[in-house]
């Protein structure tokens, strides 16, 4: 009770302000290597080059400046000389984070509020949603994507090149082999997944590790583009998502890690860090860096069973605990006013859409109902964030909590439904929030996963509502739901308000036509609009013929 009272008392204080740390000298390393200080601080003189780097499944702890044993010198330096986002949120899985980045909308407003888009589903980011690259193209940007798409491909219109990108080189699915680019969704349903624009990239597949291959492609794009013209480069690396694979030389510093998954994961992250160094050097070499904005983000929390660590946060990828949704993120740019700072203001992945369009001197139509905010002044100048809440999600078809009810939700909300919301300092979860352990570094000390080291809380039977003061208790150790029922009711009402704006869930069953065997062994669009039209025309024709026959009979 005493601890709870202290935590509640702290909620009266405003802890979400940007704190600034002096990082000392920011001069470049000897020999003019990575990230020497360049002139040009302040507002962009012209449309800035935008480089958005999205890592896959990187855990909150898995960066040097968060205390990891894995070395990430590039990320550490970029972040130290930029602005670290230490109150930054994404979604708990791949597709949701990517859809929110590219549309600026919550999942409930695109119909993608349940799970991810599966390879065999006739589903993709709804075509009536305007995308970030489309808006940037309107104001003269060249737009290029390298890496993982994972926003659906069952129709040609769903492909990256049809959603605003001038070029695309990468994979359509959520995961696959880093060398062969093959992916099996289930036994016998396997195919090749590497694309150059709208076609399988057989001729461009050099057989090298995907992190390195994608970096080479980025270097080629930068070398061939005119730096006087603005470019948007979306680099969505496959790393460090499973399968856990890495070139041998990256294991060198991590042989002391006994846990094989953690060791492989460390090698993958080391390779990714080197790749980002090479991208940054290419930006400098070809004349982009001085007028560029580099944004780095993970798409969700780490998966401990696959080597990732979110310590000291609770939970993991796929959950609405902080370990699933609080991400590594920073902005690095010569255009930042307050370099070398730490921002603790509330920032969400939907905020990049309006922020980047505004920086690009673009226009956001009034009829586009966005959930994101322009947070550039918050990041660059240390101003308060315009964001006071985040709808983490409402998933009406996720497995219902057995003991959830309208009564438990004070008649305002059915607590059987999986949902999570943040308002100011408060965070509310209902239903089944997912795997809730804290997984400390000791859990990776043995050859295999050791759950004996994990910390758990045994909830009282039937619990389906949790309330935390995240500012005072970021590790979600003290549930305050019974102590502050009025706060619970306020947040449940906010959930209910959001739910009234939700569109129906898009989660269709598998389509047997998606099998790569029917498409030359390649994962790719299988739904043909022409075929559908022919069938419709045919059925119309048959109906007309039958009508004429009936007429003759009547005569």
XYZ file of C-alpha atoms in Angstrom:
555
model
C 0.000 0.000 0.000
C 2.787 2.361 0.902
C 4.597 1.688 -2.416
C 1.347 2.155 -4.324
C 0.690 5.465 -2.578
C 4.180 6.729 -3.444
C 3.735 5.721 -7.096
C 0.316 7.345 -7.271
C 1.684 10.513 -5.732
C 4.342 10.706 -8.391
C 1.625 10.712 -11.032
C 0.853 14.302 -10.033
C 4.243 15.373 -11.275
C 4.924 15.942 -14.941
C 7.694 13.505 -15.715
C 7.269 13.535 -19.470
C 9.522 16.473 -20.245
C 12.568 16.358 -22.483
C 15.728 16.124 -20.428
C 19.006 17.089 -22.027
C 22.347 15.550 -21.398
C 25.707 16.978 -22.364
C 27.621 14.393 -24.352
C 30.805 16.426 -24.477
C 32.636 17.014 -27.725
C 30.931 15.850 -30.912
C 33.908 16.227 -33.207
C 34.439 13.565 -35.836
C 36.750 10.633 -35.246
C 40.337 10.856 -36.529
C 40.677 10.351 -40.257
C 37.235 11.800 -41.017
C 35.395 8.562 -40.264
C 31.799 8.239 -39.144
C 29.767 11.307 -38.387
C 32.035 14.313 -38.200
C 30.248 17.492 -37.126
C 29.019 19.439 -40.157
C 27.537 22.925 -40.453
C 23.859 23.496 -41.107
C 22.146 23.174 -37.705
C 18.653 24.588 -37.483
C 15.683 24.406 -39.814
C 16.187 22.576 -43.132
C 17.353 24.980 -45.876
C 15.458 22.880 -48.402
C 13.499 19.634 -48.454
C 15.643 17.249 -46.377
C 16.685 13.768 -47.434
C 14.764 11.324 -45.232
C 16.312 7.983 -44.291
C 14.086 5.774 -42.161
C 15.817 2.638 -40.834
C 13.525 0.014 -39.303
C 15.108 -2.904 -37.434
C 13.114 -6.090 -36.909
C 12.550 -7.567 -33.413
C 15.348 -5.632 -31.704
C 14.871 -5.812 -27.942
C 14.730 -2.681 -25.783
C 17.948 -3.614 -23.979
C 19.759 -4.661 -27.157
C 21.684 -1.499 -27.882
C 24.911 -0.410 -26.229
C 23.504 2.739 -24.634
C 20.813 0.665 -22.859
C 23.473 -1.430 -21.143
C 23.668 -4.406 -23.513
C 26.660 -6.726 -23.667
C 26.215 -6.603 -27.464
C 28.420 -3.930 -29.023
C 26.627 -1.378 -31.190
C 29.190 1.449 -31.680
C 27.417 2.922 -34.720
C 24.004 3.090 -33.084
C 25.554 4.453 -29.887
C 27.363 7.235 -31.736
C 24.445 8.187 -33.968
C 22.115 8.315 -30.964
C 24.589 10.207 -28.743
C 24.998 12.916 -31.383
C 21.266 13.038 -32.136
C 18.178 12.771 -29.945
C 17.397 9.551 -28.098
C 13.693 8.791 -27.857
C 13.202 7.269 -24.415
C 9.418 7.325 -24.291
C 8.904 5.928 -27.776
C 6.224 3.384 -28.679
C 5.533 1.049 -31.571
C 3.182 -1.915 -31.971
C 3.900 -5.431 -30.619
C 4.253 -7.093 -34.055
C 5.546 -6.518 -37.592
C 2.522 -5.684 -39.769
C 0.827 -3.360 -37.236
C 3.941 -1.211 -36.758
C 4.614 -0.996 -40.496
C 1.023 -0.119 -41.335
C 0.956 2.644 -38.723
C 4.278 4.072 -39.905
C 3.163 4.248 -43.532
C -0.380 5.592 -42.912
C -0.186 7.554 -39.650
C -3.269 5.644 -38.473
C -4.006 3.241 -35.633
C -4.779 -0.377 -36.533
C -8.452 0.065 -35.646
C -8.689 2.589 -38.504
C -7.208 0.319 -41.195
C -8.822 -3.002 -40.224
C -5.445 -4.567 -39.357
C -6.045 -4.741 -35.615
C -5.619 -8.519 -35.373
C -2.271 -10.313 -35.627
C -0.212 -9.934 -38.832
C -0.841 -10.444 -42.545
C -0.097 -14.116 -43.281
C 1.486 -15.141 -46.617
C -1.564 -17.147 -47.701
C -4.193 -14.555 -46.792
C -5.899 -12.458 -49.483
C -5.190 -9.335 -47.451
C -3.099 -6.171 -47.601
C -2.985 -2.603 -46.345
C -6.357 -1.272 -47.613
C -5.927 0.463 -50.950
C -7.946 3.510 -49.914
C -5.230 4.527 -47.430
C -2.828 7.203 -48.646
C 0.770 6.226 -47.831
C 3.801 8.194 -46.692
C 5.785 7.650 -49.943
C 2.758 8.733 -52.010
C 2.559 12.022 -50.101
C 6.305 12.580 -50.455
C 6.161 11.903 -54.205
C 3.551 14.658 -54.514
C 6.199 17.196 -53.442
C 9.005 15.935 -55.650
C 10.670 13.201 -53.603
C 12.269 10.158 -55.163
C 11.050 7.230 -53.031
C 12.860 3.926 -52.597
C 12.302 0.935 -50.353
C 14.860 -1.724 -49.487
C 14.000 -4.649 -47.194
C 10.927 -6.221 -45.649
C 7.441 -5.133 -46.793
C 4.981 -7.327 -44.824
C 1.914 -5.272 -45.739
C 0.335 -7.808 -48.073
C 0.764 -8.740 -51.737
C -2.179 -10.876 -52.843
C -3.021 -8.335 -55.557
C -0.572 -6.448 -57.739
C -2.090 -3.193 -56.435
C -0.818 -4.098 -52.940
C 2.853 -4.202 -53.975
C 5.285 -1.514 -52.709
C 5.705 -0.019 -56.198
C 1.930 0.494 -56.361
C 1.840 2.129 -52.915
C 4.184 5.032 -53.623
C 7.702 3.639 -54.001
C 9.642 4.326 -57.220
C 11.665 1.195 -56.572
C 11.575 -1.817 -54.282
C 14.210 -4.424 -53.504
C 13.432 -6.862 -50.728
C 11.015 -9.433 -49.342
C 7.228 -9.438 -49.220
C 6.787 -11.824 -46.273
C 7.482 -11.458 -42.572
C 10.553 -13.700 -42.459
C 12.687 -16.097 -44.476
C 16.160 -17.527 -44.941
C 18.811 -14.767 -44.913
C 20.822 -16.436 -47.697
C 18.419 -18.396 -49.915
C 15.355 -16.149 -49.381
C 13.068 -19.180 -49.254
C 10.175 -19.333 -46.843
C 7.789 -22.158 -45.901
C 4.492 -21.030 -44.428
C 3.502 -24.644 -43.718
C 4.618 -28.091 -44.955
C 4.551 -28.088 -48.750
C 3.692 -24.378 -48.992
C 7.138 -22.967 -49.756
C 8.531 -20.388 -52.140
C 11.158 -17.833 -53.069
C 10.798 -14.342 -51.602
C 13.175 -11.727 -53.007
C 11.864 -9.037 -55.308
C 13.232 -6.345 -57.595
C 10.256 -4.027 -58.073
C 7.362 -6.293 -59.186
C 9.339 -9.384 -60.208
C 11.290 -12.143 -58.499
C 14.915 -11.016 -58.216
C 16.545 -14.226 -59.452
C 19.052 -12.243 -61.553
C 19.901 -9.865 -58.707
C 20.286 -12.501 -56.018
C 23.993 -12.707 -55.188
C 23.437 -15.284 -52.450
C 24.982 -13.082 -49.770
C 23.562 -12.405 -46.327
C 20.474 -10.174 -46.602
C 21.709 -7.437 -44.223
C 24.793 -6.946 -46.383
C 22.877 -7.339 -49.656
C 20.339 -4.678 -48.662
C 23.138 -2.312 -47.641
C 24.817 -2.748 -51.046
C 21.513 -1.880 -52.719
C 21.190 1.264 -50.594
C 24.708 2.295 -51.596
C 23.819 1.799 -55.287
C 20.687 3.941 -54.940
C 22.604 6.748 -53.242
C 25.410 6.591 -55.828
C 23.003 6.906 -58.766
C 20.684 9.605 -57.349
C 21.281 13.357 -57.559
C 21.741 14.631 -53.964
C 20.313 18.012 -54.992
C 16.937 16.327 -55.357
C 15.160 15.081 -52.205
C 15.082 11.361 -51.549
C 13.039 9.204 -49.170
C 14.820 5.967 -48.396
C 12.950 3.384 -46.318
C 15.379 0.664 -45.194
C 13.502 -2.141 -43.440
C 16.175 -4.651 -42.472
C 15.243 -8.283 -41.924
C 17.600 -8.443 -38.934
C 17.334 -9.413 -36.150
C 14.183 -11.467 -36.778
C 14.441 -15.254 -36.750
C 15.759 -17.487 -38.303
C 18.906 -16.716 -36.326
C 21.639 -16.595 -38.983
C 24.797 -14.516 -39.349
C 28.140 -14.669 -41.184
C 30.819 -16.440 -39.129
C 33.100 -13.459 -38.495
C 30.444 -11.653 -36.450
C 30.534 -14.376 -33.785
C 34.103 -13.436 -32.909
C 33.302 -11.218 -29.903
C 30.459 -13.362 -28.568
C 31.866 -16.845 -28.119
C 31.605 -16.350 -24.358
C 27.789 -16.246 -24.581
C 26.687 -19.786 -23.729
C 23.105 -19.421 -24.881
C 23.256 -20.282 -28.590
C 20.225 -18.156 -29.519
C 21.616 -15.132 -27.712
C 25.035 -15.674 -29.341
C 23.539 -15.829 -32.848
C 21.338 -12.852 -32.119
C 24.381 -10.852 -30.950
C 26.236 -11.676 -34.176
C 23.225 -10.585 -36.249
C 22.987 -7.284 -34.377
C 26.731 -6.677 -34.771
C 26.336 -7.128 -38.534
C 23.348 -4.759 -38.554
C 25.325 -2.116 -36.667
C 28.125 -2.335 -39.231
C 25.573 -2.060 -42.064
C 24.170 1.173 -40.630
C 27.708 2.534 -40.396
C 28.144 1.781 -44.113
C 24.835 3.476 -44.971
C 25.881 6.577 -43.010
C 29.258 6.685 -44.729
C 27.520 6.425 -48.119
C 25.278 9.380 -47.194
C 28.412 11.424 -46.514
C 30.362 10.154 -49.524
C 27.644 11.010 -52.050
C 26.679 14.385 -50.564
C 23.404 13.680 -48.725
C 24.397 13.776 -45.080
C 24.456 17.534 -44.447
C 20.779 17.898 -45.394
C 19.546 14.541 -44.127
C 17.372 13.242 -41.320
C 18.129 9.690 -40.159
C 15.459 7.986 -38.061
C 16.160 4.654 -36.415
C 13.468 2.450 -34.875
C 12.726 -1.140 -33.963
C 9.336 -2.433 -35.119
C 8.499 -4.132 -31.792
C 10.091 -5.592 -28.680
C 12.514 -8.507 -28.648
C 11.600 -12.196 -28.445
C 13.560 -13.808 -25.549
C 13.137 -17.329 -26.969
C 14.904 -16.043 -30.099
C 17.716 -14.282 -28.230
C 16.202 -10.812 -27.710
C 16.203 -8.958 -24.394
C 13.804 -6.256 -23.185
C 15.146 -6.089 -19.628
C 14.213 -4.361 -17.359
C 10.860 -4.040 -19.122
C 8.149 -6.612 -18.722
C 6.919 -8.975 -21.446
C 8.060 -9.523 -25.016
C 7.194 -9.201 -28.680
C 3.514 -9.915 -29.322
C 2.356 -8.518 -25.964
C 1.046 -5.169 -24.768
C 3.397 -5.065 -21.790
C 6.119 -2.420 -22.138
C 8.610 -5.028 -23.372
C 6.462 -5.597 -26.450
C 5.756 -1.997 -27.423
C 8.455 0.302 -26.023
C 11.185 0.518 -28.625
C 14.745 1.561 -29.295
C 14.524 4.780 -31.297
C 16.496 7.921 -32.090
C 16.848 10.723 -34.635
C 20.224 11.771 -36.001
C 20.584 14.856 -38.184
C 22.762 17.943 -38.686
C 19.413 19.785 -38.867
C 18.526 19.101 -35.217
C 18.690 22.144 -32.950
C 19.304 20.257 -29.700
C 21.828 17.571 -30.560
C 23.112 15.198 -27.899
C 19.826 15.191 -25.993
C 17.339 12.700 -24.557
C 13.627 13.181 -25.215
C 11.245 11.665 -22.685
C 8.127 13.089 -24.297
C 5.487 10.670 -25.550
C 6.164 9.639 -29.179
C 4.420 6.959 -31.249
C 5.234 5.373 -34.603
C 2.133 7.003 -36.186
C 3.763 10.404 -35.552
C 6.339 9.938 -38.318
C 3.699 10.296 -41.054
C 2.661 13.926 -40.335
C 6.129 14.873 -39.049
C 7.961 13.816 -42.208
C 5.343 15.197 -44.601
C 5.553 18.575 -42.847
C 9.363 18.547 -42.989
C 9.134 17.715 -46.688
C 6.915 20.780 -47.222
C 4.036 18.492 -48.116
C 0.324 18.906 -47.555
C -1.973 16.761 -45.412
C -5.562 16.785 -46.636
C -8.177 17.634 -44.047
C -10.191 14.546 -44.883
C -7.291 12.237 -43.910
C -8.152 11.301 -40.330
C -4.703 10.841 -38.808
C -3.816 9.439 -35.395
C -0.251 10.776 -35.536
C 1.080 14.219 -34.554
C 3.827 16.438 -35.915
C 6.503 16.011 -33.250
C 9.529 17.617 -34.971
C 9.695 20.590 -32.571
C 9.398 18.144 -29.668
C 12.426 16.222 -30.939
C 14.540 19.040 -32.376
C 13.835 21.856 -29.915
C 12.741 20.080 -26.743
C 9.154 21.352 -26.712
C 6.249 19.499 -25.108
C 4.714 16.737 -27.187
C 1.250 17.409 -28.596
C 0.488 13.746 -27.829
C -1.171 12.925 -24.498
C -2.447 9.428 -25.242
C -1.779 6.303 -27.316
C -4.256 3.639 -28.242
C -1.970 0.614 -28.167
C -4.772 -1.466 -29.708
C -8.235 -2.993 -29.449
C -8.357 -6.528 -30.852
C -11.939 -7.828 -30.836
C -11.107 -11.282 -32.219
C -8.087 -12.183 -30.087
C -8.722 -15.051 -27.651
C -11.092 -13.670 -25.038
C -10.092 -13.687 -21.372
C -12.234 -16.379 -19.710
C -13.204 -14.269 -16.733
C -13.628 -10.963 -18.526
C -17.029 -9.284 -18.406
C -18.947 -6.026 -18.705
C -19.369 -6.092 -14.940
C -15.587 -6.137 -14.433
C -15.474 -3.127 -16.744
C -18.074 -1.211 -14.705
C -20.587 -1.601 -17.543
C -18.367 0.594 -19.731
C -16.183 -2.058 -21.393
C -16.079 -5.840 -21.790
C -12.795 -6.764 -20.123
C -12.666 -10.090 -21.976
C -11.441 -8.096 -25.004
C -7.699 -7.620 -25.439
C -6.947 -3.896 -25.358
C -4.384 -1.435 -24.048
C -4.333 2.348 -23.797
C -1.998 5.007 -22.437
C -3.294 8.403 -21.211
C -0.670 10.742 -19.741
C 1.063 8.716 -17.008
C -1.574 5.994 -16.845
C -1.662 2.732 -18.786
C -4.627 0.370 -18.760
C -4.706 -3.208 -20.073
C -7.733 -5.500 -20.397
C -8.328 -9.069 -21.495
C -5.271 -11.211 -22.130
C -2.215 -8.920 -22.534
C 0.155 -11.833 -23.346
C 3.340 -13.346 -21.874
C 4.045 -11.277 -18.775
C 7.424 -12.414 -17.386
C 10.400 -10.179 -16.724
C 13.399 -11.874 -18.379
C 16.672 -10.719 -16.763
C 20.114 -11.141 -18.392
C 20.766 -14.241 -16.237
C 18.093 -16.061 -18.234
C 20.596 -16.232 -21.107
C 23.430 -17.605 -18.973
C 22.905 -21.269 -19.905
C 23.106 -23.150 -23.180
C 19.308 -23.188 -23.493
C 16.507 -20.889 -22.333
C 16.273 -20.962 -18.541
C 12.934 -19.784 -17.252
C 13.975 -20.387 -13.633
C 15.587 -16.964 -13.762
C 12.398 -15.267 -14.958
C 10.290 -13.207 -12.563
C 6.572 -13.845 -12.547
C 3.477 -12.539 -10.825
C 0.628 -14.892 -10.004
C -2.535 -12.880 -10.551
C -5.630 -13.546 -8.495
C -8.132 -15.728 -10.336
C -10.261 -13.897 -12.861
C -8.097 -10.782 -13.230
C -8.743 -8.978 -16.532
C -7.909 -5.325 -15.754
C -4.527 -3.760 -14.916
C -3.579 -0.138 -14.254
C -0.040 1.211 -14.017
C 1.559 4.598 -13.566
C 4.160 4.161 -16.308
C 6.063 7.355 -15.507
C 6.689 6.213 -11.941
C 6.634 2.456 -12.600
C 7.919 1.813 -16.158
C 8.535 -1.859 -15.328
C 4.855 -2.504 -14.505
C 5.438 -4.037 -11.107
C 2.642 -2.400 -9.081
C -0.937 -2.778 -10.328
C -3.092 0.136 -9.152
C -6.434 -0.900 -10.665
C -8.165 -1.672 -7.357
C -6.756 1.433 -5.663
C -7.897 3.882 -8.355
C -11.209 2.644 -9.799
C -12.116 6.156 -11.028
C -8.976 6.299 -13.162
C -9.829 2.841 -14.512
C -13.304 4.069 -15.460
C -11.893 7.146 -17.214
C -9.554 5.024 -19.325
C -12.283 2.488 -20.094
C -14.478 5.343 -21.371
C -11.607 6.498 -23.590
C -11.273 2.951 -24.943
C -14.995 2.913 -25.657
C -14.729 6.223 -27.526
C -11.919 4.880 -29.691
C -13.848 1.690 -30.358
C -16.755 3.650 -31.848
C -14.395 4.813 -34.626
C -13.060 1.319 -35.428
C -13.538 -0.261 -38.848
C -14.254 -4.008 -39.245
C -11.308 -6.373 -38.805
C -9.686 -7.657 -42.010
C -8.462 -11.200 -41.333
C -9.610 -13.491 -44.173
C -9.030 -17.269 -44.280
C -6.248 -18.844 -46.347
C -6.585 -18.856 -50.105
C -5.266 -22.076 -51.747
C -4.349 -20.057 -54.864
C -1.572 -18.403 -52.827
C 0.607 -21.547 -53.018
C 3.918 -20.571 -54.673
C 3.808 -23.841 -56.668
C 1.033 -22.231 -58.699
C 3.169 -19.135 -59.273
C 6.475 -20.510 -60.581
C 7.788 -21.284 -57.076
C 7.614 -17.640 -56.006
C 5.569 -15.899 -53.328
C 3.688 -13.161 -55.127
C 0.339 -11.718 -56.235
C -2.162 -14.443 -57.106
C -5.476 -12.629 -57.215
C -6.211 -11.543 -60.796
C -8.789 -8.791 -61.204
C -9.301 -9.810 -64.862
C -10.182 -13.379 -63.862
C -12.760 -12.101 -61.416
C -14.184 -9.828 -64.113
C -14.299 -12.683 -66.655
C -16.128 -14.874 -64.140
C -18.575 -12.075 -63.413
C -19.093 -11.421 -67.142
C -19.481 -15.156 -67.764
C -22.095 -15.531 -65.019
C -23.891 -12.433 -66.340
C -23.867 -13.950 -69.850
C -25.173 -17.285 -68.567
C -27.882 -15.480 -66.633
C -28.882 -13.540 -69.801
C -29.023 -16.757 -71.868
C -31.214 -18.447 -69.259
C -33.456 -15.381 -69.196
C -33.882 -15.538 -73.016
C -34.686 -19.285 -72.857
C -37.316 -18.652 -70.213
C -38.765 -15.879 -72.406
C -39.039 -18.235 -75.400
C -40.723 -20.875 -73.239
C -43.192 -18.309 -71.980
C -43.957 -17.235 -75.549
